[in-house]
């Protein structure tokens, strides 16, 4: 007793190429090759266009995307140049600030002598009080003595004033001695009164010079020397603070330039992706032959779901949706039968069973 299940179905290619719309949203068909057209290998090599979709809006969008990309690319290039310039500027600023520290230290060491200058700097650094009064930390009287012993520009100036005092004192002693001789000669009526007055005036002049030199030395010790010491020392510490500010400013400016560069790169990447997407969308409006075969419209094999969604026939002027199959190119070298078995007969069949297939076009042949 043979139990059979007879159902109807359709013959279709085991393998086929589905050409779908890759345009987002809806697209209108401008041209399409007639159904049943045979596509040859030559057509594939020549890039034969099977479907042309309306690309007017996409072309305008592509132009806009190209403009935005060009602008973003220019901004990215400008940001990169600005970043490189900032790096070089930071190097120059830091180098200049470091030189100021070096020169300020050299000026201070030149004025007091290297040993004494370094000793004072170390002593003030150990205080650890940025608001400390430099004048209060320096013993000027002792500093004058040490500077005079250790050398330096300050020591030279002290010695210069001392030399002037010595010279004035020596000249004053000579003038006094000369005046005494002239006085004796005047008393003996050997010289005129004018010569005596001249020698007295010379003595008075050298006395004034000696007093001026002494006052100048005291003024230098009391005011000019400590003022110059404090100024040079303050310039040194200020140059160090300026160096720290330069470091901080350089870091802040470089961070800002880096943020602007990364922002410009992000905008460029975004515009690049948008441009590539627009190019792909524009290119998707022309569907070319991917392989030899013959043309079957997607509407001829439309499923119930597509009918429910209201997709119409495939024809010029009709609209298609994204991922909707427009054309199917079946490979007829290997066919298969697709049968819908009624649920009442499902329990009578098993995977692997053989089936006899009879087609309406060839009723006398059984496959």
PDB file of C-alpha atoms in Angstrom, residues 106-290:
ATOM      1  CA  UNK A 106      74.698  85.121  36.078  1.00  0.00           C
ATOM      2  CA  UNK A 107      73.993  88.825  36.769  1.00  0.00           C
ATOM      3  CA  UNK A 108      73.549  88.123  40.475  1.00  0.00           C
ATOM      4  CA  UNK A 109      76.702  85.994  40.616  1.00  0.00           C
ATOM      5  CA  UNK A 110      78.582  88.637  38.670  1.00  0.00           C
ATOM      6  CA  UNK A 111      77.611  91.329  41.153  1.00  0.00           C
ATOM      7  CA  UNK A 112      78.359  89.418  44.384  1.00  0.00           C
ATOM      8  CA  UNK A 113      80.634  86.638  43.262  1.00  0.00           C
ATOM      9  CA  UNK A 114      79.505  83.103  42.518  1.00  0.00           C
ATOM     10  CA  UNK A 115      80.134  81.631  45.983  1.00  0.00           C
ATOM     11  CA  UNK A 116      78.333  84.349  47.935  1.00  0.00           C
ATOM     12  CA  UNK A 117      75.482  84.583  45.423  1.00  0.00           C
ATOM     13  CA  UNK A 118      74.814  80.849  45.543  1.00  0.00           C
ATOM     14  CA  UNK A 119      74.960  80.901  49.346  1.00  0.00           C
ATOM     15  CA  UNK A 120      72.320  83.640  49.540  1.00  0.00           C
ATOM     16  CA  UNK A 121      70.052  81.903  47.008  1.00  0.00           C
ATOM     17  CA  UNK A 122      70.233  78.608  48.917  1.00  0.00           C
ATOM     18  CA  UNK A 123      69.521  80.344  52.200  1.00  0.00           C
ATOM     19  CA  UNK A 124      66.434  82.096  50.821  1.00  0.00           C
ATOM     20  CA  UNK A 125      65.164  78.919  49.141  1.00  0.00           C
ATOM     21  CA  UNK A 126      65.323  77.114  52.485  1.00  0.00           C
ATOM     22  CA  UNK A 127      62.913  79.646  53.981  1.00  0.00           C
ATOM     23  CA  UNK A 128      60.087  78.169  51.853  1.00  0.00           C
ATOM     24  CA  UNK A 129      58.081  81.355  52.096  1.00  0.00           C
ATOM     25  CA  UNK A 130      57.270  82.919  48.714  1.00  0.00           C
ATOM     26  CA  UNK A 131      56.103  86.119  50.460  1.00  0.00           C
ATOM     27  CA  UNK A 132      59.242  86.545  52.573  1.00  0.00           C
ATOM     28  CA  UNK A 133      60.913  89.977  52.505  1.00  0.00           C
ATOM     29  CA  UNK A 134      64.244  89.584  50.773  1.00  0.00           C
ATOM     30  CA  UNK A 135      65.693  92.640  52.519  1.00  0.00           C
ATOM     31  CA  UNK A 136      64.915  91.150  55.921  1.00  0.00           C
ATOM     32  CA  UNK A 137      66.758  87.968  54.992  1.00  0.00           C
ATOM     33  CA  UNK A 138      69.972  89.753  54.014  1.00  0.00           C
ATOM     34  CA  UNK A 139      72.526  91.130  56.476  1.00  0.00           C
ATOM     35  CA  UNK A 140      73.750  94.067  54.431  1.00  0.00           C
ATOM     36  CA  UNK A 141      76.697  95.017  56.678  1.00  0.00           C
ATOM     37  CA  UNK A 142      78.053  91.490  56.693  1.00  0.00           C
ATOM     38  CA  UNK A 143      77.221  91.135  53.004  1.00  0.00           C
ATOM     39  CA  UNK A 144      79.294  94.219  52.173  1.00  0.00           C
ATOM     40  CA  UNK A 145      82.245  92.746  54.008  1.00  0.00           C
ATOM     41  CA  UNK A 146      81.878  89.327  52.376  1.00  0.00           C
ATOM     42  CA  UNK A 147      81.372  90.854  48.936  1.00  0.00           C
ATOM     43  CA  UNK A 148      84.503  92.921  49.400  1.00  0.00           C
ATOM     44  CA  UNK A 149      86.440  89.778  50.264  1.00  0.00           C
ATOM     45  CA  UNK A 150      84.998  87.478  47.563  1.00  0.00           C
ATOM     46  CA  UNK A 151      85.062  89.862  44.645  1.00  0.00           C
ATOM     47  CA  UNK A 152      82.482  90.646  42.026  1.00  0.00           C
ATOM     48  CA  UNK A 153      81.129  93.777  40.427  1.00  0.00           C
ATOM     49  CA  UNK A 154      79.842  95.051  43.769  1.00  0.00           C
ATOM     50  CA  UNK A 155      83.274  94.529  45.268  1.00  0.00           C
ATOM     51  CA  UNK A 156      84.824  96.453  42.405  1.00  0.00           C
ATOM     52  CA  UNK A 157      82.505  99.389  42.971  1.00  0.00           C
ATOM     53  CA  UNK A 158      83.285  99.351  46.714  1.00  0.00           C
ATOM     54  CA  UNK A 159      86.991  99.337  45.950  1.00  0.00           C
ATOM     55  CA  UNK A 160      86.545 102.134  43.444  1.00  0.00           C
ATOM     56  CA  UNK A 161      84.978 104.348  46.100  1.00  0.00           C
ATOM     57  CA  UNK A 162      87.707 103.399  48.573  1.00  0.00           C
ATOM     58  CA  UNK A 163      90.346 104.193  45.967  1.00  0.00           C
ATOM     59  CA  UNK A 164      88.743 107.568  45.368  1.00  0.00           C
ATOM     60  CA  UNK A 165      88.840 108.235  49.099  1.00  0.00           C
ATOM     61  CA  UNK A 166      92.505 107.231  49.257  1.00  0.00           C
ATOM     62  CA  UNK A 167      93.321 109.397  46.278  1.00  0.00           C
ATOM     63  CA  UNK A 168      91.421 112.347  47.748  1.00  0.00           C
ATOM     64  CA  UNK A 169      93.129 111.857  51.125  1.00  0.00           C
ATOM     65  CA  UNK A 170      96.549 111.697  49.494  1.00  0.00           C
ATOM     66  CA  UNK A 171      95.868 114.796  47.437  1.00  0.00           C
ATOM     67  CA  UNK A 172      94.534 116.537  50.540  1.00  0.00           C
ATOM     68  CA  UNK A 173      97.722 115.673  52.496  1.00  0.00           C
ATOM     69  CA  UNK A 174      99.894 117.008  49.666  1.00  0.00           C
ATOM     70  CA  UNK A 175      97.789 120.124  49.445  1.00  0.00           C
ATOM     71  CA  UNK A 176      98.113 120.735  53.199  1.00  0.00           C
ATOM     72  CA  UNK A 177     101.863 120.172  53.068  1.00  0.00           C
ATOM     73  CA  UNK A 178     102.167 122.518  50.109  1.00  0.00           C
ATOM     74  CA  UNK A 179      99.981 125.131  51.848  1.00  0.00           C
ATOM     75  CA  UNK A 180     102.187 124.985  54.932  1.00  0.00           C
ATOM     76  CA  UNK A 181     105.272 125.660  52.762  1.00  0.00           C
ATOM     77  CA  UNK A 182     103.565 128.476  50.932  1.00  0.00           C
ATOM     78  CA  UNK A 183     102.467 129.956  54.289  1.00  0.00           C
ATOM     79  CA  UNK A 184     106.074 130.010  55.530  1.00  0.00           C
ATOM     80  CA  UNK A 185     107.221 131.630  52.305  1.00  0.00           C
ATOM     81  CA  UNK A 186     104.382 134.150  52.521  1.00  0.00           C
ATOM     82  CA  UNK A 187     105.300 134.957  56.079  1.00  0.00           C
ATOM     83  CA  UNK A 188     108.882 135.581  54.895  1.00  0.00           C
ATOM     84  CA  UNK A 189     107.545 137.748  52.068  1.00  0.00           C
ATOM     85  CA  UNK A 190     108.899 135.401  49.386  1.00  0.00           C
ATOM     86  CA  UNK A 191     105.510 134.676  47.700  1.00  0.00           C
ATOM     87  CA  UNK A 192     102.505 136.796  46.961  1.00  0.00           C
ATOM     88  CA  UNK A 193      99.181 136.556  48.762  1.00  0.00           C
ATOM     89  CA  UNK A 194      97.564 135.160  45.598  1.00  0.00           C
ATOM     90  CA  UNK A 195      99.780 132.079  45.691  1.00  0.00           C
ATOM     91  CA  UNK A 196      98.828 131.446  49.303  1.00  0.00           C
ATOM     92  CA  UNK A 197      95.127 131.792  48.447  1.00  0.00           C
ATOM     93  CA  UNK A 198      95.582 129.435  45.503  1.00  0.00           C
ATOM     94  CA  UNK A 199      97.130 126.716  47.649  1.00  0.00           C
ATOM     95  CA  UNK A 200      94.433 127.200  50.297  1.00  0.00           C
ATOM     96  CA  UNK A 201      91.752 126.831  47.633  1.00  0.00           C
ATOM     97  CA  UNK A 202      93.397 123.638  46.366  1.00  0.00           C
ATOM     98  CA  UNK A 203      93.440 122.261  49.910  1.00  0.00           C
ATOM     99  CA  UNK A 204      89.772 123.110  50.358  1.00  0.00           C
ATOM    100  CA  UNK A 205      88.966 121.441  47.033  1.00  0.00           C
ATOM    101  CA  UNK A 206      90.647 118.183  48.047  1.00  0.00           C
ATOM    102  CA  UNK A 207      88.867 118.290  51.404  1.00  0.00           C
ATOM    103  CA  UNK A 208      85.556 118.543  49.576  1.00  0.00           C
ATOM    104  CA  UNK A 209      86.570 115.643  47.277  1.00  0.00           C
ATOM    105  CA  UNK A 210      87.462 113.495  50.279  1.00  0.00           C
ATOM    106  CA  UNK A 211      84.171 114.277  52.006  1.00  0.00           C
ATOM    107  CA  UNK A 212      82.213 113.583  48.835  1.00  0.00           C
ATOM    108  CA  UNK A 213      83.990 110.251  48.363  1.00  0.00           C
ATOM    109  CA  UNK A 214      83.256 109.277  51.965  1.00  0.00           C
ATOM    110  CA  UNK A 215      79.591 110.252  51.607  1.00  0.00           C
ATOM    111  CA  UNK A 216      79.336 108.428  48.281  1.00  0.00           C
ATOM    112  CA  UNK A 217      80.844 105.295  49.816  1.00  0.00           C
ATOM    113  CA  UNK A 218      78.409 105.415  52.718  1.00  0.00           C
ATOM    114  CA  UNK A 219      75.479 106.055  50.382  1.00  0.00           C
ATOM    115  CA  UNK A 220      76.590 103.173  48.215  1.00  0.00           C
ATOM    116  CA  UNK A 221      76.820 100.860  51.227  1.00  0.00           C
ATOM    117  CA  UNK A 222      73.510 102.008  52.692  1.00  0.00           C
ATOM    118  CA  UNK A 223      71.385 102.287  49.552  1.00  0.00           C
ATOM    119  CA  UNK A 224      72.872 101.487  46.156  1.00  0.00           C
ATOM    120  CA  UNK A 225      74.563  98.229  47.102  1.00  0.00           C
ATOM    121  CA  UNK A 226      71.594  96.635  48.970  1.00  0.00           C
ATOM    122  CA  UNK A 227      69.208  97.982  46.336  1.00  0.00           C
ATOM    123  CA  UNK A 228      71.176  96.344  43.546  1.00  0.00           C
ATOM    124  CA  UNK A 229      71.524  93.109  45.508  1.00  0.00           C
ATOM    125  CA  UNK A 230      67.789  92.945  46.156  1.00  0.00           C
ATOM    126  CA  UNK A 231      66.975  93.894  42.578  1.00  0.00           C
ATOM    127  CA  UNK A 232      69.215  91.248  41.038  1.00  0.00           C
ATOM    128  CA  UNK A 233      68.043  88.626  43.515  1.00  0.00           C
ATOM    129  CA  UNK A 234      64.399  89.565  42.918  1.00  0.00           C
ATOM    130  CA  UNK A 235      64.976  89.432  39.152  1.00  0.00           C
ATOM    131  CA  UNK A 236      66.366  85.920  39.542  1.00  0.00           C
ATOM    132  CA  UNK A 237      63.411  84.601  41.552  1.00  0.00           C
ATOM    133  CA  UNK A 238      60.960  86.434  39.301  1.00  0.00           C
ATOM    134  CA  UNK A 239      62.575  84.817  36.263  1.00  0.00           C
ATOM    135  CA  UNK A 240      62.010  81.418  37.913  1.00  0.00           C
ATOM    136  CA  UNK A 241      58.356  82.260  38.574  1.00  0.00           C
ATOM    137  CA  UNK A 242      58.055  83.478  35.005  1.00  0.00           C
ATOM    138  CA  UNK A 243      59.502  80.159  33.833  1.00  0.00           C
ATOM    139  CA  UNK A 244      56.857  78.271  35.819  1.00  0.00           C
ATOM    140  CA  UNK A 245      54.142  80.510  34.334  1.00  0.00           C
ATOM    141  CA  UNK A 246      55.577  79.864  30.887  1.00  0.00           C
ATOM    142  CA  UNK A 247      55.422  76.107  31.481  1.00  0.00           C
ATOM    143  CA  UNK A 248      51.794  76.355  32.642  1.00  0.00           C
ATOM    144  CA  UNK A 249      50.822  78.657  29.786  1.00  0.00           C
ATOM    145  CA  UNK A 250      52.510  76.362  27.275  1.00  0.00           C
ATOM    146  CA  UNK A 251      50.635  73.343  28.640  1.00  0.00           C
ATOM    147  CA  UNK A 252      47.312  75.197  28.535  1.00  0.00           C
ATOM    148  CA  UNK A 253      47.835  76.533  25.012  1.00  0.00           C
ATOM    149  CA  UNK A 254      49.014  73.164  23.746  1.00  0.00           C
ATOM    150  CA  UNK A 255      46.006  71.434  25.331  1.00  0.00           C
ATOM    151  CA  UNK A 256      43.696  73.962  23.700  1.00  0.00           C
ATOM    152  CA  UNK A 257      45.380  73.517  20.313  1.00  0.00           C
ATOM    153  CA  UNK A 258      45.196  69.736  20.717  1.00  0.00           C
ATOM    154  CA  UNK A 259      41.491  69.906  21.593  1.00  0.00           C
ATOM    155  CA  UNK A 260      40.839  72.063  18.542  1.00  0.00           C
ATOM    156  CA  UNK A 261      42.828  69.644  16.390  1.00  0.00           C
ATOM    157  CA  UNK A 262      40.934  66.605  17.697  1.00  0.00           C
ATOM    158  CA  UNK A 263      37.633  68.431  17.230  1.00  0.00           C
ATOM    159  CA  UNK A 264      38.580  69.326  13.659  1.00  0.00           C
ATOM    160  CA  UNK A 265      39.631  65.726  12.981  1.00  0.00           C
ATOM    161  CA  UNK A 266      36.329  64.452  14.403  1.00  0.00           C
ATOM    162  CA  UNK A 267      34.398  66.846  12.147  1.00  0.00           C
ATOM    163  CA  UNK A 268      36.510  65.747   9.195  1.00  0.00           C
ATOM    164  CA  UNK A 269      35.873  62.065   9.968  1.00  0.00           C
ATOM    165  CA  UNK A 270      32.151  62.791  10.260  1.00  0.00           C
ATOM    166  CA  UNK A 271      32.066  64.675   6.956  1.00  0.00           C
ATOM    167  CA  UNK A 272      34.162  61.943   5.331  1.00  0.00           C
ATOM    168  CA  UNK A 273      31.662  59.290   6.426  1.00  0.00           C
ATOM    169  CA  UNK A 274      28.767  61.436   5.220  1.00  0.00           C
ATOM    170  CA  UNK A 275      30.470  62.048   1.879  1.00  0.00           C
ATOM    171  CA  UNK A 276      31.221  58.348   1.392  1.00  0.00           C
ATOM    172  CA  UNK A 277      27.641  57.500   2.299  1.00  0.00           C
ATOM    173  CA  UNK A 278      26.323  60.058  -0.193  1.00  0.00           C
ATOM    174  CA  UNK A 279      28.641  58.650  -2.867  1.00  0.00           C
ATOM    175  CA  UNK A 280      27.392  55.128  -2.195  1.00  0.00           C
ATOM    176  CA  UNK A 281      23.773  56.306  -2.233  1.00  0.00           C
ATOM    177  CA  UNK A 282      24.329  58.156  -5.505  1.00  0.00           C
ATOM    178  CA  UNK A 283      26.122  55.138  -7.016  1.00  0.00           C
ATOM    179  CA  UNK A 284      23.301  52.862  -5.805  1.00  0.00           C
ATOM    180  CA  UNK A 285      20.907  54.676  -8.164  1.00  0.00           C
ATOM    181  CA  UNK A 286      22.497  52.753 -11.051  1.00  0.00           C
ATOM    182  CA  UNK A 287      22.221  48.987 -10.594  1.00  0.00           C
ATOM    183  CA  UNK A 288      24.613  47.201 -12.934  1.00  0.00           C
ATOM    184  CA  UNK A 289      24.585  43.594 -14.130  1.00  0.00           C
ATOM    185  CA  UNK A 290      26.537  41.499 -11.618  1.00  0.00           C
TER     186      UNK A 290
END
